[in-house]
CSV table of C-alpha atoms and ligand atoms in Angstrom, one decimal:
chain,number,residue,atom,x,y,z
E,1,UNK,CA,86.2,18.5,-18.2
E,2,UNK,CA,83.6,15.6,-18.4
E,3,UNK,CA,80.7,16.5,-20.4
E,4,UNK,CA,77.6,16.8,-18.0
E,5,UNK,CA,75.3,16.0,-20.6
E,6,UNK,CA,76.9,12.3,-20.2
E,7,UNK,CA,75.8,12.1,-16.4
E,8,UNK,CA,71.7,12.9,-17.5
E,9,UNK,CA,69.7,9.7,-18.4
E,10,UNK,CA,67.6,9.5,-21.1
E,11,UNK,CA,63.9,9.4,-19.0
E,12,UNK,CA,65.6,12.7,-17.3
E,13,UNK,CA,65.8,14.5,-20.6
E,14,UNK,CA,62.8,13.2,-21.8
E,15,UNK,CA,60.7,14.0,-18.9
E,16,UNK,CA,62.5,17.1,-18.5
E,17,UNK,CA,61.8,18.2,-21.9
E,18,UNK,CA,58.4,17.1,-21.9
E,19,UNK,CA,57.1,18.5,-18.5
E,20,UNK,CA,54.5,21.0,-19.1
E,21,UNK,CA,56.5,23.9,-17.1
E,22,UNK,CA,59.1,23.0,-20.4
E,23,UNK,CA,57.2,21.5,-23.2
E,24,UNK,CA,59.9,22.5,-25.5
E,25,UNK,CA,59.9,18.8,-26.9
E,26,UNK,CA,56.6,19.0,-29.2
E,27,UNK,CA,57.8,22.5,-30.5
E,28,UNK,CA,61.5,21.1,-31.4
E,29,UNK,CA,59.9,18.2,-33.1
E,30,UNK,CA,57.8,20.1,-34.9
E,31,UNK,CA,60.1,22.8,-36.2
E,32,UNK,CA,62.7,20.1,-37.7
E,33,UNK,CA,59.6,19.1,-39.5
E,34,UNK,CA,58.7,22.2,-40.8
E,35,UNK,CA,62.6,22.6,-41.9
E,36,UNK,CA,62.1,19.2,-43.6
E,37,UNK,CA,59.0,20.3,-45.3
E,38,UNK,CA,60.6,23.4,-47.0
E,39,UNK,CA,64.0,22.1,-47.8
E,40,UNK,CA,62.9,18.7,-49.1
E,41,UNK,CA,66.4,17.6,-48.3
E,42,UNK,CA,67.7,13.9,-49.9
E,43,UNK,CA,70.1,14.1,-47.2
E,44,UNK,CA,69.8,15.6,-43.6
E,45,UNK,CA,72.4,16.1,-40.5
E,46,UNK,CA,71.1,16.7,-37.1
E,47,UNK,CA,73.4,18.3,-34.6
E,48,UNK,CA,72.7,17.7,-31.1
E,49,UNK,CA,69.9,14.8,-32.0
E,50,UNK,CA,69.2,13.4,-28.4
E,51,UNK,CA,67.1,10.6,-29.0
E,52,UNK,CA,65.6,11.8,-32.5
E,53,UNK,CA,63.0,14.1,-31.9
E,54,UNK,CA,61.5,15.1,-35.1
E,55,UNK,CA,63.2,12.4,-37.1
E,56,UNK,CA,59.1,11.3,-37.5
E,57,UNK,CA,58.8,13.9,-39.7
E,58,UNK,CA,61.3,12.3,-42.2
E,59,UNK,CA,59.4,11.3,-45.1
E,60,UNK,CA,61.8,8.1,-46.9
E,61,UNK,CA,60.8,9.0,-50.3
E,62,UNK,CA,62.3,12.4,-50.1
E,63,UNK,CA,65.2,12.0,-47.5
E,64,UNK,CA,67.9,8.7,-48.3
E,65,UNK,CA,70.0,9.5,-45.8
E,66,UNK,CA,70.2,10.9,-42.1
E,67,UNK,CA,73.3,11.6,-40.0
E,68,UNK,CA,72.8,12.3,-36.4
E,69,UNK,CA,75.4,13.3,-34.0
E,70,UNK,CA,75.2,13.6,-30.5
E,71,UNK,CA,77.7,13.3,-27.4
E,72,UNK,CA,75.6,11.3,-25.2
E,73,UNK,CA,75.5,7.0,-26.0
E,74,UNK,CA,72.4,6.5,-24.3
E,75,UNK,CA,70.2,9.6,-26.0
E,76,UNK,CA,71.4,7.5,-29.5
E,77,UNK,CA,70.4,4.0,-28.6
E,78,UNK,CA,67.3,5.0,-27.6
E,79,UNK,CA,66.6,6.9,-31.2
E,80,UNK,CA,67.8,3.4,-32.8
E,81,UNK,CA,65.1,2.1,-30.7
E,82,UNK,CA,62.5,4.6,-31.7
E,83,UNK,CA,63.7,4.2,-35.5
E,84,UNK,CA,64.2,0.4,-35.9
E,85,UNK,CA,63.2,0.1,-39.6
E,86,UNK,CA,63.6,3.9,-40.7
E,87,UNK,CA,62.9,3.4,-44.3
E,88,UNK,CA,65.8,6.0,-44.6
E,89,UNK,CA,70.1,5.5,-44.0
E,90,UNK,CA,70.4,6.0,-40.8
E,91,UNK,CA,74.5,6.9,-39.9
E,92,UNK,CA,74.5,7.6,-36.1
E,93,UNK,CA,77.7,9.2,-34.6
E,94,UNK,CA,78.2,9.3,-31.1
E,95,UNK,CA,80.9,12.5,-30.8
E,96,UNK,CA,81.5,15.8,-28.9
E,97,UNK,CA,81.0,18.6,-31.7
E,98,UNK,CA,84.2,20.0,-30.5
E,99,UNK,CA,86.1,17.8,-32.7
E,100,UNK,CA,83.2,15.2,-34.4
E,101,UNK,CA,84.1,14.7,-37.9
E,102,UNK,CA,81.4,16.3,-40.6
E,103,UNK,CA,81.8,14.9,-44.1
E,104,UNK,CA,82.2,17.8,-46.4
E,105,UNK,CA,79.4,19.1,-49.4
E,106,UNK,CA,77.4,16.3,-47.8
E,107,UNK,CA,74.1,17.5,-46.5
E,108,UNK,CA,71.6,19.0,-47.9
E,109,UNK,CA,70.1,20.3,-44.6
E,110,UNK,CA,72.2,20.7,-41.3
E,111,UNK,CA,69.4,21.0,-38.4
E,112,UNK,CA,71.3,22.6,-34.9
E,113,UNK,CA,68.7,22.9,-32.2
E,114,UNK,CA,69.1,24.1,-29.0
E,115,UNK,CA,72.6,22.8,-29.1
E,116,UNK,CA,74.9,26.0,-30.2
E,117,UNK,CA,74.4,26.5,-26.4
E,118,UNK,CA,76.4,24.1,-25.2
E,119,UNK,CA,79.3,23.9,-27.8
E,120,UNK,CA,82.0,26.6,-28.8
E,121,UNK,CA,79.6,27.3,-32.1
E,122,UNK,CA,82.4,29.9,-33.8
E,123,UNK,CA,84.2,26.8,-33.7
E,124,UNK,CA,81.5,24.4,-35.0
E,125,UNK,CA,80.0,26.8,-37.7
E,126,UNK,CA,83.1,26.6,-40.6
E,127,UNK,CA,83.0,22.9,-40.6
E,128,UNK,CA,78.8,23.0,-40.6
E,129,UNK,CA,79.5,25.1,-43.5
E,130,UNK,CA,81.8,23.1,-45.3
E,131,UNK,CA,79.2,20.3,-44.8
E,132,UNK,CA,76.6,21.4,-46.9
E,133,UNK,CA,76.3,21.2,-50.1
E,134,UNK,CA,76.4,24.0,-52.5
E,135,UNK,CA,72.9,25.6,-52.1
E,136,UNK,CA,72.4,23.4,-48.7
E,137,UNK,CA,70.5,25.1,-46.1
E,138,UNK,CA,71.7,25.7,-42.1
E,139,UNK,CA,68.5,25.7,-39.8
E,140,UNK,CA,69.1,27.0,-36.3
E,141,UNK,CA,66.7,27.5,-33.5
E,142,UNK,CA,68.4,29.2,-30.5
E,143,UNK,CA,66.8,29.8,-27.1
E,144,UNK,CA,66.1,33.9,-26.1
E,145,UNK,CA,67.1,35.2,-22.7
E,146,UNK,CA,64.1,34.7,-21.0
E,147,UNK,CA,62.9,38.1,-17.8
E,148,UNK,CA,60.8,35.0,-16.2
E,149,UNK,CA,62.4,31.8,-15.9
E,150,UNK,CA,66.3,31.1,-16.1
E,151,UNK,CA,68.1,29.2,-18.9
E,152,UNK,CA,67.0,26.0,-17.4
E,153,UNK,CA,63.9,25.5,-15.9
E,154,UNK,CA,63.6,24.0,-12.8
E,155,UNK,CA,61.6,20.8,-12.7
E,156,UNK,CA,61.6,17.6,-10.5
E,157,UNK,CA,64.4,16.3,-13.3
E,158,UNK,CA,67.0,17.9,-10.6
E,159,UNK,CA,70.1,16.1,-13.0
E,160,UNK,CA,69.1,18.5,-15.5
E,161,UNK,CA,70.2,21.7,-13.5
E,162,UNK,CA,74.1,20.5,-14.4
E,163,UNK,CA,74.2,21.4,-17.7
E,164,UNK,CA,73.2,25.0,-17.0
E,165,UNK,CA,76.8,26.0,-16.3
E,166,UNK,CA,77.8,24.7,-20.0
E,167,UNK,CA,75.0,26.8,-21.2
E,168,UNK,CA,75.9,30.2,-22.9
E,169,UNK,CA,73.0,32.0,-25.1
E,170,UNK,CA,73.8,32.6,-28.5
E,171,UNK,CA,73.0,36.3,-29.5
E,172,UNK,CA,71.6,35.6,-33.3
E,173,UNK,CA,72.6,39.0,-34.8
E,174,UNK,CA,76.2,37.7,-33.7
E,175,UNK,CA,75.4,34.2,-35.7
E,176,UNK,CA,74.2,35.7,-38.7
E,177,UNK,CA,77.2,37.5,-38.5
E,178,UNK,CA,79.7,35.2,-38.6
E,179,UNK,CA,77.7,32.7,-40.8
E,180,UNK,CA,77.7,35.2,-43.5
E,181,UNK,CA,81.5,35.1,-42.9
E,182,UNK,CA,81.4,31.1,-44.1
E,183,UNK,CA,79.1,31.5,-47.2
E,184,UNK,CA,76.1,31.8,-45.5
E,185,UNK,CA,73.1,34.0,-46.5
E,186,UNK,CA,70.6,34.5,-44.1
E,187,UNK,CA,66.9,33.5,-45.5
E,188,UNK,CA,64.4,33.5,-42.8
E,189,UNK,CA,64.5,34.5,-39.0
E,190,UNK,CA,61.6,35.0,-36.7
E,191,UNK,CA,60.5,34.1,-33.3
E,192,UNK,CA,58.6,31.5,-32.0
E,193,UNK,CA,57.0,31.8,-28.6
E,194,UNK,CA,56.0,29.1,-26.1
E,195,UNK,CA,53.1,28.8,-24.0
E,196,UNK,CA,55.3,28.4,-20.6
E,197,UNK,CA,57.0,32.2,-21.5
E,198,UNK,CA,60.3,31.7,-22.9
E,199,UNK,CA,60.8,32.1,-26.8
E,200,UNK,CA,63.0,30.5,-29.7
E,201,UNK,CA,64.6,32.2,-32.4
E,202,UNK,CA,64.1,30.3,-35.6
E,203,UNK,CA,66.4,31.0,-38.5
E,204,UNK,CA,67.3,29.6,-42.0
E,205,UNK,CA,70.4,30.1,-43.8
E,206,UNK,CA,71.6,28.7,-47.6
E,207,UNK,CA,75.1,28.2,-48.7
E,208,UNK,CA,76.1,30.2,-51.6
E,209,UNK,CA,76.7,28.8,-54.6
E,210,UNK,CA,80.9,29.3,-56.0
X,1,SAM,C1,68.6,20.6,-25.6
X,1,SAM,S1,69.1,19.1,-26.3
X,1,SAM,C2,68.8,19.4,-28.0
X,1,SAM,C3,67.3,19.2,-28.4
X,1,SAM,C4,67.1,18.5,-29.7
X,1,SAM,N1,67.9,19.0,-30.8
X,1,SAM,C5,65.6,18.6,-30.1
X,1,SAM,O1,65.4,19.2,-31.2
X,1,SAM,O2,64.8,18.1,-29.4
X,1,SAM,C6,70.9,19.3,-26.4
X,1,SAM,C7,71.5,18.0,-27.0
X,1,SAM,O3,72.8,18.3,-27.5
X,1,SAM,C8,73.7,17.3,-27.0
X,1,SAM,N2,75.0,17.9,-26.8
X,1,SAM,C9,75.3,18.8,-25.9
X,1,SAM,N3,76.6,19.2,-26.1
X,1,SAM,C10,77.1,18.4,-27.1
X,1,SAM,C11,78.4,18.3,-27.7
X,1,SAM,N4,79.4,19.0,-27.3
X,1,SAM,N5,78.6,17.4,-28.7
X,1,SAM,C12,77.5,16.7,-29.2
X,1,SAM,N6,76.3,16.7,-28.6
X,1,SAM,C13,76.1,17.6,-27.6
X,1,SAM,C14,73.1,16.8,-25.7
X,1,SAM,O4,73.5,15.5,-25.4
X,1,SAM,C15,71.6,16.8,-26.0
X,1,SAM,O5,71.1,15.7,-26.6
């Protein structure tokens, strides 16, 4: 099955993202850089980057290196766009996460938000493990079930409405679950709530040492 993602354009996602009946786009951005700000990380992977939000909040004289993966072409030309001159490596990877390749004990941070949804994550999750490094940290925000508004808002970004048939929610007791299963320990959780109603689950987990 084609990947809908591939059939919405960038201004759709953006607009989407950023309409104030959504307005998830600030919050995203600013919760990889809070992630960034704790973990200090000399090198980062971002899972499901669309067109780099939040890669402003990479500071260069911390972070050397940045890998971003996502399915869609057009989402990662416009973040080389955005990011001519990074002041940072930039590796960008255009794959499905079904099968993209993640170079092993890499990363110090691996950032997945709001894209567990959309992928088979008990799949995804050993090789995000065997990513990090040895004391690496997995940051995950996952989208609550929401008694107001369904999975996907509606706005006037109609192209958008396709990808709610890929969307599952991810329960996070079952994540915690089975990331303990691949080395990792869970360090923080809570929820963050936005002002349209619907709420995030933020959580933080670190790769044992062995
Ligand atoms: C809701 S957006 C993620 C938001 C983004 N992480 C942020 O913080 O603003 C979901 C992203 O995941 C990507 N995506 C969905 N399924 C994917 C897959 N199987 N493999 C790679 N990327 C995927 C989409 O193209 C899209 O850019």
């Amino acid at each position: 099955m084609r990947n809908p993602w591939l059939d919405i354009p960038e201004v759709d996602y953006v607009g989407h993202m950023s309409s104030p009946t959504v307005n998830q786009r600030p919050v995203l951005s600013r919760l990889l850089g809070d992630a960034l700000g704790s973990v200090r990380p000399r090198t980062l992977l971002v899972l499901g980057c669309s067109t780099g939000n939040g890669l402003e909040h990479v500071n260069p004289e911390v972070t050397s290196r940045v890998t971003v993966v996502d399915v869609n072409p057009a989402y990662l030309l416009r973040l080389g766009e955005r990011f001519p001159n990074p002041g940072f490596e930039l590796d960008v990877q255009c794959a499905d996460l079904a099968d993209a390749v993640l170079k092993r004990e890499a990363f110090d941070l691996v950032h997945a938000a709001l894209v567990l949804e959309y992928v088979e994550w008990p799949l995804l999750l050993p090789r995000v493990a065997a990513a990090l490094k040895s004391g690496g940290v997995l940051s995950v925000v996952l989208q609550l079930p929401s008694l107001s508004s369904p999975a996907v808002t509606p706005t006037t970004f109609v192209s958008l409405q396709s990808v709610e048939s890929l969307f599952r929610f991810v329960e996070p007791g079952a994540l915690v679950e089975a990331a303990r299963g691949e080395g990792l320990t869970l360090d923080t959780r809570r929820t963050e709530l936005l002002a349209t109603g619907k709420a995030f689950e933020v959580l933080r987990f670190v790769k044992h040492a062995v």
